Coordinates of C-alpha atoms and ligand atoms in Angstrom, one line a residue:
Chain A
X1 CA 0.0 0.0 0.0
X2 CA 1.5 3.7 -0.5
X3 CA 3.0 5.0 2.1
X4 CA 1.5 8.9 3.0
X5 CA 5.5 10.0 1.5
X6 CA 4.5 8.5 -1.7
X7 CA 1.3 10.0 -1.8
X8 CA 1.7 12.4 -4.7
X9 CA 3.9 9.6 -6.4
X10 CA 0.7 7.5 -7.8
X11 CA -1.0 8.1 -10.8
X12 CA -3.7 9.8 -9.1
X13 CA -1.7 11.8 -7.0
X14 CA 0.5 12.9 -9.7
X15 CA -2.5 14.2 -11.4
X16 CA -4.0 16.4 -8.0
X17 CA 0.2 18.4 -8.1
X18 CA -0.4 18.3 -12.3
X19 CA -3.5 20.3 -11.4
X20 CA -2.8 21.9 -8.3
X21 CA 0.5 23.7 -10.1
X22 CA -1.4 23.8 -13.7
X23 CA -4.0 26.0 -11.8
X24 CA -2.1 28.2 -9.7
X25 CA -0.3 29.2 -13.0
X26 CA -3.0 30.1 -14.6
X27 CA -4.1 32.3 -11.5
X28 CA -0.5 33.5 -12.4
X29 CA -1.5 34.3 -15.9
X30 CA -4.8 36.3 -14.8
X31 CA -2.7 38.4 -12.5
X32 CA -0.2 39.0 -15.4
X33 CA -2.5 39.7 -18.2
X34 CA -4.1 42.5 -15.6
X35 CA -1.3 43.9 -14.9
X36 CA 0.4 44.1 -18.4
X37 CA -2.7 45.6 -19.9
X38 CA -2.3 48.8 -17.6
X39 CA 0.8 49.9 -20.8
X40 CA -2.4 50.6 -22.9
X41 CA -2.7 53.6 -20.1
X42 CA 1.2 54.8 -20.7
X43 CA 4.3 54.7 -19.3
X44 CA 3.6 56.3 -16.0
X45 CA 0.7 54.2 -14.8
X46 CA 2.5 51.0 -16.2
X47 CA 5.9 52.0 -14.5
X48 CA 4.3 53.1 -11.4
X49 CA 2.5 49.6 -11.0
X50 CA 5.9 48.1 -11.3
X51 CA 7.2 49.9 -9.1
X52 CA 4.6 49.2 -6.3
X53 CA 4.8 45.5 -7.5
X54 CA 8.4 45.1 -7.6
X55 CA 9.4 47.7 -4.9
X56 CA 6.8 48.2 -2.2
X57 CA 6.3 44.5 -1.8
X58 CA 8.8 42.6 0.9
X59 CA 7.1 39.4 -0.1
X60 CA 8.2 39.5 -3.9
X61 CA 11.4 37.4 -3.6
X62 CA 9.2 34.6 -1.9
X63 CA 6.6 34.9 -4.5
X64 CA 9.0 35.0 -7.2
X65 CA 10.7 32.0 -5.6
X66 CA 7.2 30.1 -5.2
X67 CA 6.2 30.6 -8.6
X68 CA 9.6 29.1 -10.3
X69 CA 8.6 26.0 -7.9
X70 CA 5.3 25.5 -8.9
X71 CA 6.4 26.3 -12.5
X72 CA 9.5 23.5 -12.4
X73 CA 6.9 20.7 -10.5
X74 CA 4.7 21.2 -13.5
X75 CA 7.0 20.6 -16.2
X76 CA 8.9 18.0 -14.1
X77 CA 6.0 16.3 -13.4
X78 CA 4.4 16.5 -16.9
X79 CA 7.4 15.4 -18.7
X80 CA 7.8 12.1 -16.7
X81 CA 4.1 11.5 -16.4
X82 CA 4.1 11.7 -20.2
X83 CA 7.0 9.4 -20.2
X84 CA 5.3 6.9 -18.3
X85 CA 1.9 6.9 -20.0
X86 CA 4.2 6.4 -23.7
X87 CA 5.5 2.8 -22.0
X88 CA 1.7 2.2 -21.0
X89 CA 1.2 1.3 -24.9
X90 CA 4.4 0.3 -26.4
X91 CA 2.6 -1.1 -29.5
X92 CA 0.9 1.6 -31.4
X93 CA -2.4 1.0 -32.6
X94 CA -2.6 0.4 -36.8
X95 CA -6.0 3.1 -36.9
X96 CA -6.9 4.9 -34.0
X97 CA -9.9 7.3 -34.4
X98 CA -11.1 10.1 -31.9
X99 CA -14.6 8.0 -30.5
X100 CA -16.7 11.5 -30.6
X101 CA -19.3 13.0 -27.9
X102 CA -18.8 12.9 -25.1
X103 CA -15.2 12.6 -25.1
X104 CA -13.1 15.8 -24.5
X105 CA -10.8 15.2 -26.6
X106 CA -9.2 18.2 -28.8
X107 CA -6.7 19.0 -30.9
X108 CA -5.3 21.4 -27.8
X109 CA -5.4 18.0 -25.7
X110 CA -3.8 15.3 -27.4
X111 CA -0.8 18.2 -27.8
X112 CA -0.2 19.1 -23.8
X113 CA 3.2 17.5 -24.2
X114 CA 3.9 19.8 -27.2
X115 CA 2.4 23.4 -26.1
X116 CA 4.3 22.4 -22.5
X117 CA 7.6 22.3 -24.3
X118 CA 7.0 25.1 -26.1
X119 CA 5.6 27.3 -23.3
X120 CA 9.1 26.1 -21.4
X121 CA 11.3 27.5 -24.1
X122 CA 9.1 31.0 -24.9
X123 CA 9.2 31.2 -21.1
X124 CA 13.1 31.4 -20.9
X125 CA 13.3 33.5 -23.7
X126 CA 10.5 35.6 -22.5
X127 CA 12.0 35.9 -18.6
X128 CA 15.5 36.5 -19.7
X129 CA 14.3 39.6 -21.5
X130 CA 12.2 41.0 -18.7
X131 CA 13.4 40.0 -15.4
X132 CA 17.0 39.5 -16.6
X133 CA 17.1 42.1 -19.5
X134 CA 18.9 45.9 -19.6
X135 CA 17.0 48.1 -17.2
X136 CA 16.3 51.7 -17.1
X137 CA 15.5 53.8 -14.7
X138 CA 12.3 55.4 -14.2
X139 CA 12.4 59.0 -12.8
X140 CA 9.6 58.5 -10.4
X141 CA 10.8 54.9 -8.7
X142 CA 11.7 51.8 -10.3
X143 CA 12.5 50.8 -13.6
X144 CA 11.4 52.2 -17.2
X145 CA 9.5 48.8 -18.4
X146 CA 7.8 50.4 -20.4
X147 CA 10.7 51.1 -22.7
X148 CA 11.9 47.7 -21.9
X149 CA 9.3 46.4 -23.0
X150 CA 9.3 48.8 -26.2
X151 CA 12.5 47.1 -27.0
X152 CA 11.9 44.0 -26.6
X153 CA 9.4 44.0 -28.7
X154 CA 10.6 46.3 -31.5
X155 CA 11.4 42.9 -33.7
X156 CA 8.9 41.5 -36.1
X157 CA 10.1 38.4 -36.1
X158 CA 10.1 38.6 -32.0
X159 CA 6.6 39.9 -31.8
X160 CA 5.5 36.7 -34.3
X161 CA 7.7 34.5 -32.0
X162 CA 5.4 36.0 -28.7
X163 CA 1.9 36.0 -31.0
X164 CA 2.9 31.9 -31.6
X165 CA 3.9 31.6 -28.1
X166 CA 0.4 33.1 -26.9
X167 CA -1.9 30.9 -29.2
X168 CA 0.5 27.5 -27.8
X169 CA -0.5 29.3 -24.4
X170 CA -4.1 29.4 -25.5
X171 CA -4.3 26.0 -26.5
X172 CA -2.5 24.7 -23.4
X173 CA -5.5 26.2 -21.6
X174 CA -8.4 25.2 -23.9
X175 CA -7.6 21.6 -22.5
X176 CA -5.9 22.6 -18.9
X177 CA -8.3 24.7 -17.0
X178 CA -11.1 22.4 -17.0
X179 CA -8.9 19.7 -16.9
X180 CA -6.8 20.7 -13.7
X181 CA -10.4 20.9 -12.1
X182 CA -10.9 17.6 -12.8
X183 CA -7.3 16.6 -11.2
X184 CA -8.5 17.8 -8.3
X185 CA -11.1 15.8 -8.3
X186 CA -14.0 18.8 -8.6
X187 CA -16.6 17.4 -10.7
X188 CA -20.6 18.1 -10.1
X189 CA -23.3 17.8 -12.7
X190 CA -24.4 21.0 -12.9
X191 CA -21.0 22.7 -12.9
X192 CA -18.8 20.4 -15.0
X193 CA -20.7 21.6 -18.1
X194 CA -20.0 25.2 -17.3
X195 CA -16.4 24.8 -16.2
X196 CA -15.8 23.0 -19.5
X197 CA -16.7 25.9 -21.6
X198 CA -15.6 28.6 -19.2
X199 CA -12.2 26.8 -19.4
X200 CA -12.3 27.7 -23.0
X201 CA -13.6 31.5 -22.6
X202 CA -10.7 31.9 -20.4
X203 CA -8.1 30.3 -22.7
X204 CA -9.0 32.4 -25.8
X205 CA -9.4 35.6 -23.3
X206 CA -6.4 35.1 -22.2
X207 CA -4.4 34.1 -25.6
X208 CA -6.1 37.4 -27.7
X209 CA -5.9 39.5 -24.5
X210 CA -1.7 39.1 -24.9
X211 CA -1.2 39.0 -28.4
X212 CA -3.3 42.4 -28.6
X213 CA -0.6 43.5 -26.3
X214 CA 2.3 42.5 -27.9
X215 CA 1.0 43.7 -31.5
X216 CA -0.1 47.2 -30.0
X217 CA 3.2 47.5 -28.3
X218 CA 4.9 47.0 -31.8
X219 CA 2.3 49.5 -33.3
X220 CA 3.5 52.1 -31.0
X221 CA 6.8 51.7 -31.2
X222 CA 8.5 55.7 -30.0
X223 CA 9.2 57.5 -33.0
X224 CA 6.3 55.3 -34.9
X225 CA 2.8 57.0 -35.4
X226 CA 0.6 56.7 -32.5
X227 CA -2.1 53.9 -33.7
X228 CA -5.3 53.7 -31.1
X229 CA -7.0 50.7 -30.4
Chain B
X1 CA -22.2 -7.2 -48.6
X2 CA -18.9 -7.8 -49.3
X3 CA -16.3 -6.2 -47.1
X4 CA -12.7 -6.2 -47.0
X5 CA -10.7 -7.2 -43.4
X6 CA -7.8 -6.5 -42.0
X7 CA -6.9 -8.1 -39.1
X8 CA -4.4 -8.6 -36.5
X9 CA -2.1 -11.9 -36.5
X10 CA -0.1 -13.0 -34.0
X11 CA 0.5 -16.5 -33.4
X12 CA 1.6 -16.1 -29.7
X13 CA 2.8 -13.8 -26.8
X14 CA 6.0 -13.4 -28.3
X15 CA 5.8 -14.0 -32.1
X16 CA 5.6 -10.7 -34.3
X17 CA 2.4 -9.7 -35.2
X18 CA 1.1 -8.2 -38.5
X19 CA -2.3 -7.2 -40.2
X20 CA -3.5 -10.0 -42.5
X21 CA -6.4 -8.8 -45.0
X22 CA -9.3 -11.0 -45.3
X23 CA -12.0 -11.0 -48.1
X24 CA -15.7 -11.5 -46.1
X25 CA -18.2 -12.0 -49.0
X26 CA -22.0 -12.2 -48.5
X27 CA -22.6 -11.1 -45.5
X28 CA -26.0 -10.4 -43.9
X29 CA -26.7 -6.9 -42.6
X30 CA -28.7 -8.9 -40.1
X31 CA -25.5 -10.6 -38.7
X32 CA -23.9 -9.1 -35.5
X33 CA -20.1 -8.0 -36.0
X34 CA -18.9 -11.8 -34.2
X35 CA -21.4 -13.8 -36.3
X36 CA -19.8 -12.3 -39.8
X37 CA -16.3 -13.4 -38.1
X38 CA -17.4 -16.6 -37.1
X39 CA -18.0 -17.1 -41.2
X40 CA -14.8 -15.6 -41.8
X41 CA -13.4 -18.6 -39.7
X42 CA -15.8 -21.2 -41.2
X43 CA -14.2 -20.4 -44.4
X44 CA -10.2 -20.3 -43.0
X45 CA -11.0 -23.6 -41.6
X46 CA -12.4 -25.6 -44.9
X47 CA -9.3 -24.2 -46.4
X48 CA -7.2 -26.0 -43.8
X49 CA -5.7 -22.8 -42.4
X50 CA -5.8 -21.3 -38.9
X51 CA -9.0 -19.7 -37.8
X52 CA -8.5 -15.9 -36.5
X53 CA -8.7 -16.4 -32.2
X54 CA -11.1 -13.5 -30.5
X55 CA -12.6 -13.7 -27.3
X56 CA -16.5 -13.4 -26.8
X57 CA -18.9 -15.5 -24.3
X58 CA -22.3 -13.7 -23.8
X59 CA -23.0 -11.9 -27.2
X60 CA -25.5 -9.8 -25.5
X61 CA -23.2 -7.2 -24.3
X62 CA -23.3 -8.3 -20.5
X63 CA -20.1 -9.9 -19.7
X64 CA -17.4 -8.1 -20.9
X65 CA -15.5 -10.6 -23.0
X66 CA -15.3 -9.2 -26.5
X67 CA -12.3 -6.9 -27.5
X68 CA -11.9 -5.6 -30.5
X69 CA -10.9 -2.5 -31.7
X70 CA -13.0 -2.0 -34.6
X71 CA -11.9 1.2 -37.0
X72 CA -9.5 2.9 -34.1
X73 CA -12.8 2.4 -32.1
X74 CA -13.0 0.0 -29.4
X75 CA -15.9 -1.6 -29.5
X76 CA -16.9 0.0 -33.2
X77 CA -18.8 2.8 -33.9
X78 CA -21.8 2.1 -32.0
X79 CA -21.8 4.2 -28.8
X80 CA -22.9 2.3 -25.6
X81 CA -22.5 -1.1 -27.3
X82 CA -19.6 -3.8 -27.2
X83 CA -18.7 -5.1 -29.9
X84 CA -20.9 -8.4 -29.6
X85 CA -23.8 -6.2 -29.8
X86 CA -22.7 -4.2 -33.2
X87 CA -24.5 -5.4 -36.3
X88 CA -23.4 -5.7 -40.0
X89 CA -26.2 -3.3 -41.0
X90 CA -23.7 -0.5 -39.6
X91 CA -21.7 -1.1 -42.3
X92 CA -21.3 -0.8 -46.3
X93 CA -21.0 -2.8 -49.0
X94 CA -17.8 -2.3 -50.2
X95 CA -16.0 -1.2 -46.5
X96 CA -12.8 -1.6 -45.7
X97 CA -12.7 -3.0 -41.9
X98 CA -9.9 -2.4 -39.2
X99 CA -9.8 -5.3 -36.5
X100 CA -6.8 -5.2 -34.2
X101 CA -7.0 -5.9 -30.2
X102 CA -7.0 -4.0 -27.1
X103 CA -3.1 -2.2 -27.3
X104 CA -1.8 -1.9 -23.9
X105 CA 1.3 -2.7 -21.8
X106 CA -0.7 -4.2 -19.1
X107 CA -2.6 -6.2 -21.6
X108 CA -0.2 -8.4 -23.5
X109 CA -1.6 -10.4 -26.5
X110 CA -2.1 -13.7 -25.8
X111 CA -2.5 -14.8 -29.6
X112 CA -4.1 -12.5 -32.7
X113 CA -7.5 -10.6 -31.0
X114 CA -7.0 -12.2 -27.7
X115 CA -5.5 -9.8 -24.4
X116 CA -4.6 -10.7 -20.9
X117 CA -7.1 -9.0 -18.8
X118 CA -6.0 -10.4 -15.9
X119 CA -4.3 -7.3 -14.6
X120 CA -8.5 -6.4 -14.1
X121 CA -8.7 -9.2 -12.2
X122 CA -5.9 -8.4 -10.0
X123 CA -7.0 -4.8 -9.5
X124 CA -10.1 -6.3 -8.3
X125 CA -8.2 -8.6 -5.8
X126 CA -6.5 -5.8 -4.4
X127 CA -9.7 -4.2 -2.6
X128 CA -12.2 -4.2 -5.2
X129 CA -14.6 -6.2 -2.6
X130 CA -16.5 -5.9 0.3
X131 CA -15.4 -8.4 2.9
X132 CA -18.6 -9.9 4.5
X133 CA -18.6 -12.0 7.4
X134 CA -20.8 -15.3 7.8
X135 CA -23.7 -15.5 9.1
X136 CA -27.5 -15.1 8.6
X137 CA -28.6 -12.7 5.8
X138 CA -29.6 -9.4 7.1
X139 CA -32.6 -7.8 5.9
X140 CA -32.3 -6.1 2.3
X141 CA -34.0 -2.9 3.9
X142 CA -32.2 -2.7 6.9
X143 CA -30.1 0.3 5.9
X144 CA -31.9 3.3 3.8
X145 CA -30.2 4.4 0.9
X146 CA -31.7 7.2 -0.9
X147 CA -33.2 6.3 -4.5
X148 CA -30.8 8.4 -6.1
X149 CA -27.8 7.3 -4.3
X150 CA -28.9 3.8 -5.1
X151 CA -29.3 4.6 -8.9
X152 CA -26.1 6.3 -8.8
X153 CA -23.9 3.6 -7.7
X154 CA -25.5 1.1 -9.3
X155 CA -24.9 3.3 -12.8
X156 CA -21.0 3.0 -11.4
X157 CA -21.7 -1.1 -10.8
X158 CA -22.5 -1.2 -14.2
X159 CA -18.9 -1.9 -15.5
X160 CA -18.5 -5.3 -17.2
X161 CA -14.4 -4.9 -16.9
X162 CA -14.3 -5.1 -20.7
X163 CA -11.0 -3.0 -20.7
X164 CA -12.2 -0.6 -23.7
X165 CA -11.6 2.6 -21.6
X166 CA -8.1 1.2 -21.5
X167 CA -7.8 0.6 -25.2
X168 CA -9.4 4.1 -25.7
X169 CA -7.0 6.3 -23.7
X170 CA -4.0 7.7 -25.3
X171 CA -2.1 6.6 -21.9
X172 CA -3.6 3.1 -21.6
X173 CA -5.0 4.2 -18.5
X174 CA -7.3 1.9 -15.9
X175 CA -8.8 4.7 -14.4
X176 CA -12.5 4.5 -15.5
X177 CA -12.3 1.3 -14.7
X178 CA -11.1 1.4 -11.3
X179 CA -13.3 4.6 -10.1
X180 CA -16.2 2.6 -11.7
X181 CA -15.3 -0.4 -9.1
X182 CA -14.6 2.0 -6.4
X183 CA -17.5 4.3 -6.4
X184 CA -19.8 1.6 -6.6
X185 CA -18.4 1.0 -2.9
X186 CA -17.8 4.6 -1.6
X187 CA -21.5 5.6 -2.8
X188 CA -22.7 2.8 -0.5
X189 CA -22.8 2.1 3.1
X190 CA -21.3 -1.1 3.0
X191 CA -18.6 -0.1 1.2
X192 CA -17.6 2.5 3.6
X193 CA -16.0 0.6 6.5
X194 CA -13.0 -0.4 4.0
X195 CA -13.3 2.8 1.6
X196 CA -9.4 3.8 2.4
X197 CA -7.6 0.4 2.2
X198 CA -9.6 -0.1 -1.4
X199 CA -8.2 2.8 -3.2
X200 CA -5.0 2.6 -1.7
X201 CA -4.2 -0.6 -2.6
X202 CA -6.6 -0.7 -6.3
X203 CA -4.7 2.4 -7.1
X204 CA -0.9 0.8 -6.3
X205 CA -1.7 -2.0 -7.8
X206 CA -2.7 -0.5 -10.9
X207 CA 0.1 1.2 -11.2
X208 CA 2.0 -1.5 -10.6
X209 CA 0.4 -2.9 -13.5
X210 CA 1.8 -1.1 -16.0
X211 CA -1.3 1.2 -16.9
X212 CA -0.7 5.0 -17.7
X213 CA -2.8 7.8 -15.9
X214 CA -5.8 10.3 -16.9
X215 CA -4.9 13.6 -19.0
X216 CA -9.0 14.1 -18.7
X217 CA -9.8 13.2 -22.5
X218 CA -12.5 11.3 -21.4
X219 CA -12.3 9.1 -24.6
X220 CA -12.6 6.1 -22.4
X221 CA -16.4 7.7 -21.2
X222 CA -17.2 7.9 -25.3
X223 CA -16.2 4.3 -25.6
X224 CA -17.6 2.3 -22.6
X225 CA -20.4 0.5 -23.8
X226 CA -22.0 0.6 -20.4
X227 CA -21.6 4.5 -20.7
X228 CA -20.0 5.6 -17.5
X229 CA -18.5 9.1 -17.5
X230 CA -15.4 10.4 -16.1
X231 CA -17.1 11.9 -13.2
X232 CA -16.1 8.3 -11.5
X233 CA -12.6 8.9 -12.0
X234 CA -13.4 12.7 -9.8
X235 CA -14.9 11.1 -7.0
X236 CA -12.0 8.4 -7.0
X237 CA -9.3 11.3 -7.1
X238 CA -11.5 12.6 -3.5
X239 CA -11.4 9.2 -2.1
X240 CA -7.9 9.0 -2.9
X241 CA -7.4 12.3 -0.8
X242 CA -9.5 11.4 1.6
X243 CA -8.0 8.1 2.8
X244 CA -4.7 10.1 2.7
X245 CA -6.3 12.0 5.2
X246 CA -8.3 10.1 6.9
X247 CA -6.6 6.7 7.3
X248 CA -5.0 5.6 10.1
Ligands
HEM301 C1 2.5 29.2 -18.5 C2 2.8 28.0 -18.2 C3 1.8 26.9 -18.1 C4 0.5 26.9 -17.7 C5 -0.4 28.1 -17.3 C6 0.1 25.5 -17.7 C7 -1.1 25.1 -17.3 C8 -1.6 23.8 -17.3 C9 -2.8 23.3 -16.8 C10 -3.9 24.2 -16.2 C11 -2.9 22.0 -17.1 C12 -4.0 21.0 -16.7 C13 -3.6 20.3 -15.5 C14 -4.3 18.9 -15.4 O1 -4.7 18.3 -16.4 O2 -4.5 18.5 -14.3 C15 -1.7 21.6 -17.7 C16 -1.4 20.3 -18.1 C17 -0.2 20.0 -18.7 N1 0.9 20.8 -18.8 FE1 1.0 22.7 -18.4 N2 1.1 24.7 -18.0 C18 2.2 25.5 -18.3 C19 3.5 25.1 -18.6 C20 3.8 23.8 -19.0 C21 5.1 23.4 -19.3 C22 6.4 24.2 -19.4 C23 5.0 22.0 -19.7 C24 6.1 21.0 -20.1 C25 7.3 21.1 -20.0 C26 3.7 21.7 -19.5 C27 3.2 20.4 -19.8 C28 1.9 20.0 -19.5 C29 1.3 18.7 -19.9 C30 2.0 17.6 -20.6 C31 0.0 18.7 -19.4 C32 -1.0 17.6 -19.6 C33 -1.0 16.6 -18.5 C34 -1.9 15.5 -18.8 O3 -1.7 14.8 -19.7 O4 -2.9 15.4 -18.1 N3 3.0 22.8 -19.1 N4 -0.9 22.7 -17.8
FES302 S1 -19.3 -11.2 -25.6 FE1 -20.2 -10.7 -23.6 S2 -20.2 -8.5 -23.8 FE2 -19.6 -9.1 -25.8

């Protein structure tokens, strides 16, 4: 019988930290998206709620620290579990169709391994430029991301590398949110329904709320003509 | 109709296996899927060769023998049917016809369309019970259980072990399967007093098995012939937690 140390270790309990960590990062993600849309307002309302963010708040390191945790589990945990479930069917089948309603299945989730490994390299490249990148400072407190964030996305080719990123993001979520609920073993016959298409809302919210502000950050490059959205 | 096969041969557990095509000419739409193979076999047999080994005992969809993966489909295209219970009338003249067996690690062939369920068997062994004690039969109504509770778990009960949710699932998973077996307990009272030890153990020793784990597709639920959805596998996942809890 498992012992209570290899309780996250079964195939079950693999799946409640697979959910538990898929979640919370796309909690992250809400936070994020919120945050990031304040550039549509300028630089000094966007600066200034980096500045509270990153300055004001004693707690940052931790929740910077907590995040790369539950960030690493995932993939960690993902990547082996995917491993795993390969050697569960070492023969392949000769034709194997989707079987229809009311199976979940989706494009977006019979690619989680894929969009995962994707999502792991855009996030290096994408934290390297941010949290790692040239800084400038901001006259009022803090750092000018804003203009970091101008040049970083000044690139065509980076800004169609961060619109790709954000529909793999997208279609990581059309499958994940209502799927980490069901990890956790949520699950009611009234709510399931709604979760499963909320789970989508959010995914394509979230997907089309980035790449509109990647592509308006290009479009208003300094120097460029001022486009409105 | 005529229709033309292809089939999976394998002559044991360890010989390589291949698909071998088959011509089945005049059959009946009235014939059931196993009836139409059975002809197929009359015919292999007068001509001195092997007849293609499947497994089926009830053909009336109750016991959970048939396997075949008909099309990429378990069971065929039917839903809510086993393959037993699919008829020839589903088909046209002219079709071209898939059959290979359940694919799974934890299911090895045991010779063409034959598996090794036994791993089910042993899942079951491992706390899929109720342990009752001798002695004289107590009263059917001596403890209430509400109608819908009753309806509910018997819906779970309903699983005839067939394996298709495993042959469904991308990861070879038993996981319909086993929260099928253990909610039929957890939903009743008499199930409770060993609730913690069963998924424990049903849930090691399917792992130990060899069977992958749920990525929430719920292909299996789309494929089980008894329908029974995935929101089994939810309330095994919060019996799993609380015997982590709970158990002393
Ligand atoms: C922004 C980053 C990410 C977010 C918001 C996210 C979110 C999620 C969510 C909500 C789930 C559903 C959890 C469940 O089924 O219980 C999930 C599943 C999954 N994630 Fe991620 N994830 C991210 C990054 C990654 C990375 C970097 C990898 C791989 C290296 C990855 C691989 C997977 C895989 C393979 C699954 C499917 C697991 C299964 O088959 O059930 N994810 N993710
Ligand atoms: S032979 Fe019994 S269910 Fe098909």
């Amino acid at each position: 019988m498992a012992s209570r140390g290899g309780f996250l270790s079964t195939s079950v309990g693999t799946k409640l930290l697979i959910g538990v960590t898929g979640f919370l990062l796309f909690l992250y993600l809400l936070i994020h998206i919120g945050g990031n849309a304040l550039i549509f307002f300028g630089p000094a309302v966007f600066n200034n709620y980096a500045y509270v963010m990153e300055q004001k708040n004693p707690l940052l390191p931790l929740i910077e620290l907590a995040l790369l945790a539950v960030f690493l589990i995932h993939a960690f945990k993902t990547v082996r579990m995917f491993l795993a479930n390969q050697s569960a069917r070492p023969v392949p089948y000769a034709m194997k169709k989707p079987a229809g309603t009311p199976s979940r299945k989706t494009l977006a989730s019979s690619t989680m391994i894929v969009s995962g490994l994707w999502l792991l390299v855009f996030l290096i490249i994408h934290v390297k430029a941010f949290r790692f990148g040239p800084e400038y400072d901001w006259p009022a407190g803090g750092r000018d991301l804003y203009r970091q964030e101008m040049e970083n996305l000044s690139n065509p080719l980076m800004v169609l590398f961060y619109i790709l990123s954000m529909t793999v993001v997208g279609s990581h979520l059309f499958h994940g949110i209502a799927s980490a609920v069901q990890s956790l073993g949520l699950d009611h016959p009234k709510w399931t329904p709604r979760l499963l298409f909320a789970g989508k809302v959010f995914a394509v919210i979230i997907a089309v709320g980035f790449m509109i502000i990647a592509a308006w950050v290009y479009l208003n490059q300094p120097g460029a003509g001022r486009v409105r959205v | 109709m005529n229709l033309k096969l292809r089939i999976w041969r394998q002559a044991g557990p360890a010989a390589a296996g291949r698909l071998v095509e088959y011509a089945a000419d005049h059959v009946s739409p009235d014939m059931s899927f196993l009836e139409m193979l059975d002809v197929v076999n009359e015919g292999l047999t007068k001509k001195g060769e092997e007849a293609i080994a499947f497994d089926s005992d009830c053909r009336e969809g109750i016991c959970g023998t048939c396997s075949l993966v008909i099309n990429g489909v378990p069971h065929g295209p039917d839903r809510g049917t086993t393959a037993c219970q699919l008829h020839m009338r589903r088909f046209k003249d002219g079709d071209s016809v898939t059959i290979e067996p359940w694919r799974a690690a934890a299911f090895p062939v045991v010779k063409d369309l034959i598996v090794d369920r036994s791993a089910f068997d042993r899942i079951i062994a491992a706390g899929g019970y109720v342990s009752v004690n001798c002695g004289g039969a107590p009263d059917g109504n001596a403890i209430p259980i509400p109608k819908d509770v009753a309806d509910l778990a018997m819906d779970s009960a309903a699983c005839i072990g067939c394996g298709a949710c495993v042959a469904a699932c991308k990861n070879a998973s038993a996981h319909l399967f086993m929260s099928a077996k253990i909610s039929q307990f957890a939903l009743l009272p008499q199930g409770h007093p060993e609730r913690h030890r069963r998924v424990t153990a049903m849930i090691a020793q399917a792992d130990g098995e060899g069977f992958g784990s749920c990525s929430n597709e719920g292909e299996c639920q789309a494929v089980c012939p008894k329908e029974i959805p995935i929101s089994n596998i939810a309330r095994m996942t919060r019996e799993y937690v609380k015997a982590a809890l709970l158990a002393k």
